GROMACS .gro file of N, CA and C in nm:
model
  351
    1GLN      N    1   0.780   2.016   9.985
    1GLN     CA    2   0.755   1.923  10.100
    1GLN      C    3   0.774   1.976  10.242
    2VAL      N    4   0.693   1.976  10.317
    2VAL     CA    5   0.690   2.025  10.447
    2VAL      C    6   0.679   1.876  10.588
    3GLN      N    7   0.781   1.904  10.681
    3GLN     CA    8   0.768   1.841  10.784
    3GLN      C    9   0.713   1.899  10.894
    4LEU      N   10   0.627   1.838  10.989
    4LEU     CA   11   0.608   1.868  11.142
    4LEU      C   12   0.631   1.812  11.210
    5VAL      N   13   0.702   1.874  11.345
    5VAL     CA   14   0.725   1.785  11.434
    5VAL      C   15   0.635   1.876  11.583
    6GLU      N   16   0.576   1.756  11.646
    6GLU     CA   17   0.462   1.800  11.753
    6GLU      C   18   0.501   1.770  11.844
    7SER      N   19   0.482   1.852  11.970
    7SER     CA   20   0.529   1.785  12.118
    7SER      C   21   0.404   1.860  12.225
    8GLY      N   22   0.428   1.814  12.311
    8GLY     CA   23   0.336   1.881  12.446
    8GLY      C   24   0.254   1.789  12.490
    9GLY      N   25   0.211   1.689  12.438
    9GLY     CA   26   0.121   1.596  12.477
    9GLY      C   27   0.160   1.531  12.621
   10GLY      N   28   0.028   1.453  12.694
   10GLY     CA   29   0.071   1.430  12.816
   10GLY      C   30  -0.080   1.383  12.907
   11LEU      N   31  -0.032   1.367  13.009
   11LEU     CA   32  -0.161   1.341  13.094
   11LEU      C   33  -0.229   1.403  13.197
   12VAL      N   34  -0.326   1.488  13.190
   12VAL     CA   35  -0.371   1.619  13.286
   12VAL      C   36  -0.493   1.575  13.339
   13ARG      N   37  -0.547   1.658  13.456
   13ARG     CA   38  -0.665   1.613  13.493
   13ARG      C   39  -0.767   1.705  13.468
   14PRO      N   40  -0.907   1.665  13.492
   14PRO     CA   41  -0.996   1.776  13.435
   14PRO      C   42  -0.967   1.884  13.483
   15GLY      N   43  -0.994   1.997  13.404
   15GLY     CA   44  -0.999   2.126  13.447
   15GLY      C   45  -0.870   2.173  13.430
   16GLY      N   46  -0.742   2.082  13.396
   16GLY     CA   47  -0.650   2.134  13.376
   16GLY      C   48  -0.579   2.194  13.243
   17SER      N   49  -0.469   2.224  13.207
   17SER     CA   50  -0.429   2.299  13.093
   17SER      C   51  -0.295   2.218  13.043
   18LEU      N   52  -0.305   2.243  12.913
   18LEU     CA   53  -0.185   2.172  12.840
   18LEU      C   54  -0.129   2.219  12.729
   19ARG      N   55  -0.050   2.258  12.653
   19ARG     CA   56   0.010   2.346  12.546
   19ARG      C   57   0.071   2.290  12.457
   20LEU      N   58   0.044   2.234  12.318
   20LEU     CA   59   0.098   2.198  12.234
   20LEU      C   60   0.147   2.250  12.132
   21SER      N   61   0.255   2.238  12.087
   21SER     CA   62   0.382   2.269  11.993
   21SER      C   63   0.418   2.185  11.858
   22CYS      N   64   0.388   2.292  11.748
   22CYS     CA   65   0.392   2.206  11.602
   22CYS      C   66   0.518   2.301  11.557
   23ALA      N   67   0.635   2.237  11.524
   23ALA     CA   68   0.719   2.301  11.446
   23ALA      C   69   0.756   2.264  11.311
   24ALA      N   70   0.717   2.342  11.201
   24ALA     CA   71   0.730   2.332  11.049
   24ALA      C   72   0.856   2.352  10.992
   25SER      N   73   0.887   2.269  10.900
   25SER     CA   74   1.077   2.284  10.825
   25SER      C   75   1.011   2.249  10.702
   26GLY      N   76   1.115   2.281  10.639
   26GLY     CA   77   1.087   2.257  10.486
   26GLY      C   78   1.051   2.362  10.397
   27SER      N   79   0.968   2.347  10.315
   27SER     CA   80   0.943   2.416  10.213
   27SER      C   81   0.817   2.493  10.281
   28ILE      N   82   0.825   2.597  10.363
   28ILE     CA   83   0.722   2.648  10.451
   28ILE      C   84   0.655   2.782  10.409
   29PHE      N   85   0.734   2.834  10.275
   29PHE     CA   86   0.710   2.949  10.215
   29PHE      C   87   0.571   2.901  10.147
   30SER      N   88   0.536   2.805  10.139
   30SER     CA   89   0.404   2.709  10.054
   30SER      C   90   0.319   2.725  10.110
   31ILE      N   91   0.320   2.698  10.274
   31ILE     CA   92   0.217   2.680  10.362
   31ILE      C   93   0.100   2.789  10.370
   32ILE      N   94  -0.025   2.764  10.357
   32ILE     CA   95  -0.121   2.868  10.383
   32ILE      C   96  -0.203   2.856  10.491
   33ALA      N   97  -0.197   2.739  10.571
   33ALA     CA   98  -0.266   2.730  10.702
   33ALA      C   99  -0.211   2.637  10.758
   34MET      N  100  -0.247   2.657  10.883
   34MET     CA  101  -0.190   2.516  10.990
   34MET      C  102  -0.308   2.528  11.090
   35GLY      N  103  -0.311   2.397  11.134
   35GLY     CA  104  -0.397   2.366  11.226
   35GLY      C  105  -0.410   2.215  11.321
   36TRP      N  106  -0.510   2.200  11.390
   36TRP     CA  107  -0.478   2.101  11.497
   36TRP      C  108  -0.608   2.007  11.444
   37TYR      N  109  -0.554   1.892  11.466
   37TYR     CA  110  -0.667   1.771  11.460
   37TYR      C  111  -0.685   1.685  11.554
   38ARG      N  112  -0.760   1.605  11.588
   38ARG     CA  113  -0.766   1.510  11.689
   38ARG      C  114  -0.861   1.415  11.640
   39GLN      N  115  -0.784   1.268  11.692
   39GLN     CA  116  -0.919   1.166  11.683
   39GLN      C  117  -0.890   1.085  11.801
   40ALA      N  118  -1.015   1.087  11.839
   40ALA     CA  119  -1.040   0.960  11.952
   40ALA      C  120  -1.066   0.823  11.897
   41PRO      N  121  -1.070   0.688  11.961
   41PRO     CA  122  -1.057   0.582  11.950
   41PRO      C  123  -1.206   0.562  11.884
   42GLY      N  124  -1.197   0.512  11.785
   42GLY     CA  125  -1.328   0.481  11.676
   42GLY      C  126  -1.396   0.587  11.641
   43LYS      N  127  -1.319   0.694  11.636
   43LYS     CA  128  -1.420   0.811  11.589
   43LYS      C  129  -1.338   0.888  11.466
   44GLU      N  130  -1.378   0.938  11.369
   44GLU     CA  131  -1.316   1.032  11.268
   44GLU      C  132  -1.230   1.138  11.327
   45ARG      N  133  -1.134   1.133  11.225
   45ARG     CA  134  -1.045   1.277  11.272
   45ARG      C  135  -1.112   1.406  11.239
   46GLU      N  136  -1.135   1.488  11.337
   46GLU     CA  137  -1.200   1.604  11.325
   46GLU      C  138  -1.090   1.754  11.371
   47LEU      N  139  -1.164   1.867  11.287
   47LEU     CA  140  -1.082   1.955  11.295
   47LEU      C  141  -1.058   2.034  11.445
   48VAL      N  142  -0.997   2.083  11.546
   48VAL     CA  143  -0.975   2.139  11.674
   48VAL      C  144  -0.986   2.282  11.619
   49ALA      N  145  -0.864   2.338  11.551
   49ALA     CA  146  -0.868   2.489  11.550
   49ALA      C  147  -0.745   2.472  11.418
   50ALA      N  148  -0.784   2.610  11.354
   50ALA     CA  149  -0.672   2.650  11.251
   50ALA      C  150  -0.638   2.788  11.211
   51ILE      N  151  -0.542   2.817  11.177
   51ILE     CA  152  -0.501   2.969  11.177
   51ILE      C  153  -0.438   2.966  11.034
   52THR      N  154  -0.507   3.072  10.943
   52THR     CA  155  -0.426   3.095  10.806
   52THR      C  156  -0.268   3.179  10.811
   53THR      N  157  -0.211   3.218  10.719
   53THR     CA  158  -0.131   3.286  10.717
   53THR      C  159  -0.172   3.435  10.754
   54GLY      N  160  -0.258   3.460  10.708
   54GLY     CA  161  -0.315   3.565  10.719
   54GLY      C  162  -0.359   3.618  10.894
   55GLY      N  163  -0.381   3.534  10.942
   55GLY     CA  164  -0.393   3.525  11.091
   55GLY      C  165  -0.538   3.510  11.099
   56LYS      N  166  -0.617   3.432  11.049
   56LYS     CA  167  -0.752   3.449  11.056
   56LYS      C  168  -0.777   3.283  11.114
   57THR      N  169  -0.838   3.291  11.221
   57THR     CA  170  -0.854   3.166  11.296
   57THR      C  171  -0.994   3.069  11.305
   58ASN      N  172  -1.008   2.968  11.311
   58ASN     CA  173  -1.124   2.891  11.303
   58ASN      C  174  -1.130   2.774  11.417
   59TYR      N  175  -1.223   2.738  11.515
   59TYR     CA  176  -1.225   2.643  11.579
   59TYR      C  177  -1.354   2.574  11.592
   60ALA      N  178  -1.338   2.457  11.630
   60ALA     CA  179  -1.422   2.359  11.665
   60ALA      C  180  -1.556   2.427  11.809
   61ASP      N  181  -1.673   2.372  11.768
   61ASP     CA  182  -1.741   2.472  11.872
   61ASP      C  183  -1.740   2.391  11.983
   62SER      N  184  -1.691   2.267  11.977
   62SER     CA  185  -1.658   2.199  12.147
   62SER      C  186  -1.555   2.272  12.222
   63VAL      N  187  -1.438   2.328  12.168
   63VAL     CA  188  -1.280   2.397  12.225
   63VAL      C  189  -1.304   2.539  12.219
   64LYS      N  190  -1.410   2.609  12.179
   64LYS     CA  191  -1.445   2.745  12.171
   64LYS      C  192  -1.455   2.804  12.302
   65GLY      N  193  -1.381   2.904  12.312
   65GLY     CA  194  -1.352   2.972  12.474
   65GLY      C  195  -1.269   2.886  12.571
   66ARG      N  196  -1.208   2.747  12.516
   66ARG     CA  197  -1.131   2.698  12.606
   66ARG      C  198  -0.999   2.684  12.534
   67PHE      N  199  -1.015   2.653  12.405
   67PHE     CA  200  -0.865   2.665  12.354
   67PHE      C  201  -0.808   2.768  12.267
   68THR      N  202  -0.663   2.793  12.254
   68THR     CA  203  -0.625   2.900  12.145
   68THR      C  204  -0.541   2.865  12.075
   69ILE      N  205  -0.564   2.875  11.956
   69ILE     CA  206  -0.456   2.840  11.859
   69ILE      C  207  -0.349   2.975  11.824
   70SER      N  208  -0.221   2.969  11.810
   70SER     CA  209  -0.152   3.078  11.795
   70SER      C  210  -0.018   3.048  11.728
   71ARG      N  211   0.076   3.145  11.664
   71ARG     CA  212   0.203   3.120  11.584
   71ARG      C  213   0.298   3.192  11.633
   72ASP      N  214   0.421   3.146  11.631
   72ASP     CA  215   0.535   3.227  11.631
   72ASP      C  216   0.601   3.242  11.497
   73ASN      N  217   0.574   3.308  11.408
   73ASN     CA  218   0.645   3.315  11.263
   73ASN      C  219   0.805   3.273  11.256
   74ASP      N  220   0.894   3.375  11.343
   74ASP     CA  221   1.018   3.340  11.354
   74ASP      C  222   1.058   3.200  11.372
   75LYS      N  223   0.975   3.125  11.467
   75LYS     CA  224   0.991   3.004  11.494
   75LYS      C  225   0.931   2.877  11.392
   76ASN      N  226   0.858   2.936  11.311
   76ASN     CA  227   0.791   2.848  11.222
   76ASN      C  228   0.699   2.759  11.304
   77THR      N  229   0.634   2.770  11.426
   77THR     CA  230   0.592   2.709  11.542
   77THR      C  231   0.432   2.744  11.503
   78VAL      N  232   0.321   2.641  11.530
   78VAL     CA  233   0.216   2.689  11.605
   78VAL      C  234   0.207   2.631  11.716
   79TYR      N  235   0.099   2.694  11.821
   79TYR     CA  236   0.061   2.611  11.936
   79TYR      C  237  -0.085   2.613  11.946
   80LEU      N  238  -0.113   2.532  12.048
   80LEU     CA  239  -0.260   2.518  12.063
   80LEU      C  240  -0.253   2.508  12.217
   81GLN      N  241  -0.313   2.608  12.283
   81GLN     CA  242  -0.346   2.622  12.437
   81GLN      C  243  -0.450   2.559  12.487
   82MET      N  244  -0.435   2.474  12.575
   82MET     CA  245  -0.586   2.409  12.578
   82MET      C  246  -0.596   2.421  12.763
   83ASN      N  247  -0.734   2.509  12.759
   83ASN     CA  248  -0.754   2.518  12.913
   83ASN      C  249  -0.892   2.449  12.940
   84SER      N  250  -0.908   2.457  13.058
   84SER     CA  251  -1.040   2.369  13.114
   84SER      C  252  -1.050   2.246  13.048
   85LEU      N  253  -0.998   2.186  13.038
   85LEU     CA  254  -0.969   2.036  12.997
   85LEU      C  255  -1.068   1.909  13.032
   86LYS      N  256  -1.137   1.865  12.918
   86LYS     CA  257  -1.236   1.748  12.960
   86LYS      C  258  -1.179   1.632  12.930
   87PRO      N  259  -1.232   1.528  13.005
   87PRO     CA  260  -1.257   1.396  12.944
   87PRO      C  261  -1.248   1.348  12.793
   88GLU      N  262  -1.376   1.450  12.762
   88GLU     CA  263  -1.392   1.418  12.620
   88GLU      C  264  -1.291   1.488  12.526
   89ASP      N  265  -1.195   1.548  12.575
   89ASP     CA  266  -1.090   1.610  12.509
   89ASP      C  267  -0.982   1.509  12.453
   90THR      N  268  -0.971   1.371  12.582
   90THR     CA  269  -0.901   1.275  12.514
   90THR      C  270  -0.874   1.239  12.372
   91ALA      N  271  -0.759   1.254  12.339
   91ALA     CA  272  -0.749   1.192  12.156
   91ALA      C  273  -0.608   1.190  12.146
   92VAL      N  274  -0.571   1.155  12.040
   92VAL     CA  275  -0.455   1.170  11.961
   92VAL      C  276  -0.448   1.340  11.888
   93TYR      N  277  -0.382   1.407  11.896
   93TYR     CA  278  -0.376   1.536  11.840
   93TYR      C  279  -0.279   1.588  11.741
   94TYR      N  280  -0.322   1.591  11.615
   94TYR     CA  281  -0.242   1.592  11.500
   94TYR      C  282  -0.200   1.741  11.453
   95CYS      N  283  -0.095   1.779  11.422
   95CYS     CA  284  -0.058   1.889  11.375
   95CYS      C  285  -0.056   1.901  11.191
   96ASN      N  286  -0.138   1.987  11.151
   96ASN     CA  287  -0.170   2.013  10.994
   96ASN      C  288  -0.116   2.131  10.926
   97ALA      N  289  -0.055   2.087  10.828
   97ALA     CA  290  -0.024   2.222  10.732
   97ALA      C  291  -0.071   2.188  10.567
   98ASP      N  292  -0.142   2.314  10.528
   98ASP     CA  293  -0.220   2.331  10.398
   98ASP      C  294  -0.093   2.385  10.329
   99SER      N  295  -0.069   2.347  10.196
   99SER     CA  296   0.027   2.425  10.123
   99SER      C  297  -0.021   2.418   9.950
  100TRP      N  298   0.043   2.513   9.887
  100TRP     CA  299   0.029   2.539   9.749
  100TRP      C  300   0.131   2.460   9.697
  101GLY      N  301   0.118   2.423   9.577
  101GLY     CA  302   0.202   2.364   9.456
  101GLY      C  303   0.262   2.263   9.470
  102PRO      N  304   0.148   2.189   9.440
  102PRO     CA  305  -0.012   2.155   9.406
  102PRO      C  306  -0.057   2.161   9.568
  103LEU      N  307  -0.178   2.163   9.565
  103LEU     CA  308  -0.260   2.152   9.699
  103LEU      C  309  -0.217   2.039   9.751
  104THR      N  310  -0.167   2.064   9.899
  104THR     CA  311  -0.123   1.915   9.959
  104THR      C  312  -0.153   1.945  10.098
  105HIS      N  313  -0.167   1.836  10.153
  105HIS     CA  314  -0.186   1.805  10.313
  105HIS      C  315  -0.077   1.757  10.386
  106TYR      N  316  -0.020   1.790  10.498
  106TYR     CA  317   0.112   1.738  10.568
  106TYR      C  318   0.033   1.733  10.698
  107TRP      N  319   0.101   1.639  10.753
  107TRP     CA  320   0.062   1.559  10.898
  107TRP      C  321   0.174   1.542  11.004
  108GLY      N  322   0.198   1.594  11.094
  108GLY     CA  323   0.266   1.535  11.197
  108GLY      C  324   0.212   1.369  11.242
  109GLN      N  325   0.296   1.328  11.343
  109GLN     CA  326   0.282   1.202  11.354
  109GLN      C  327   0.181   1.156  11.483
  110GLY      N  328   0.139   1.285  11.557
  110GLY     CA  329   0.039   1.276  11.658
  110GLY      C  330   0.084   1.300  11.807
  111THR      N  331   0.050   1.357  11.865
  111THR     CA  332   0.068   1.358  12.052
  111THR      C  333  -0.057   1.306  12.107
  112GLN      N  334  -0.026   1.214  12.203
  112GLN     CA  335  -0.120   1.159  12.284
  112GLN      C  336  -0.173   1.297  12.422
  113VAL      N  337  -0.301   1.315  12.385
  113VAL     CA  338  -0.355   1.400  12.525
  113VAL      C  339  -0.453   1.311  12.592
  114THR      N  340  -0.461   1.313  12.700
  114THR     CA  341  -0.548   1.213  12.811
  114THR      C  342  -0.580   1.294  12.895
  115VAL      N  343  -0.712   1.332  12.914
  115VAL     CA  344  -0.768   1.374  13.036
  115VAL      C  345  -0.819   1.285  13.142
  116SER      N  346  -0.789   1.293  13.246
  116SER     CA  347  -0.847   1.187  13.337
  116SER      C  348  -0.801   1.217  13.492
  117SER      N  349  -0.916   1.187  13.575
  117SER     CA  350  -0.901   1.189  13.687
  117SER      C  351  -0.834   1.106  13.770
   0.00000   0.00000   0.00000
């Protein structure tokens, strides 16, 4: 069992920055990857960025060069630094953790990010 707690969402102007945090607890030894997804109204949830326990990262094309995913292993926390935000980045952002034993997907409750002038 893995629990995920997200924070850092809010309202920001276009071109601004925001940093999301996701703290994991529980069976953290079983986690093989963590990431951030987002879902806008009327759209499917999509991968934004992911990072494996080995440090390999993956980004959606729409956020490459603007967003950075990172981790603090001592705090079992993953971050998403979002720069040069655009209105189309507006969505609910969800933290995700993938674990083995058996393969299971865990989700945080989501945090709203709104980019508007």
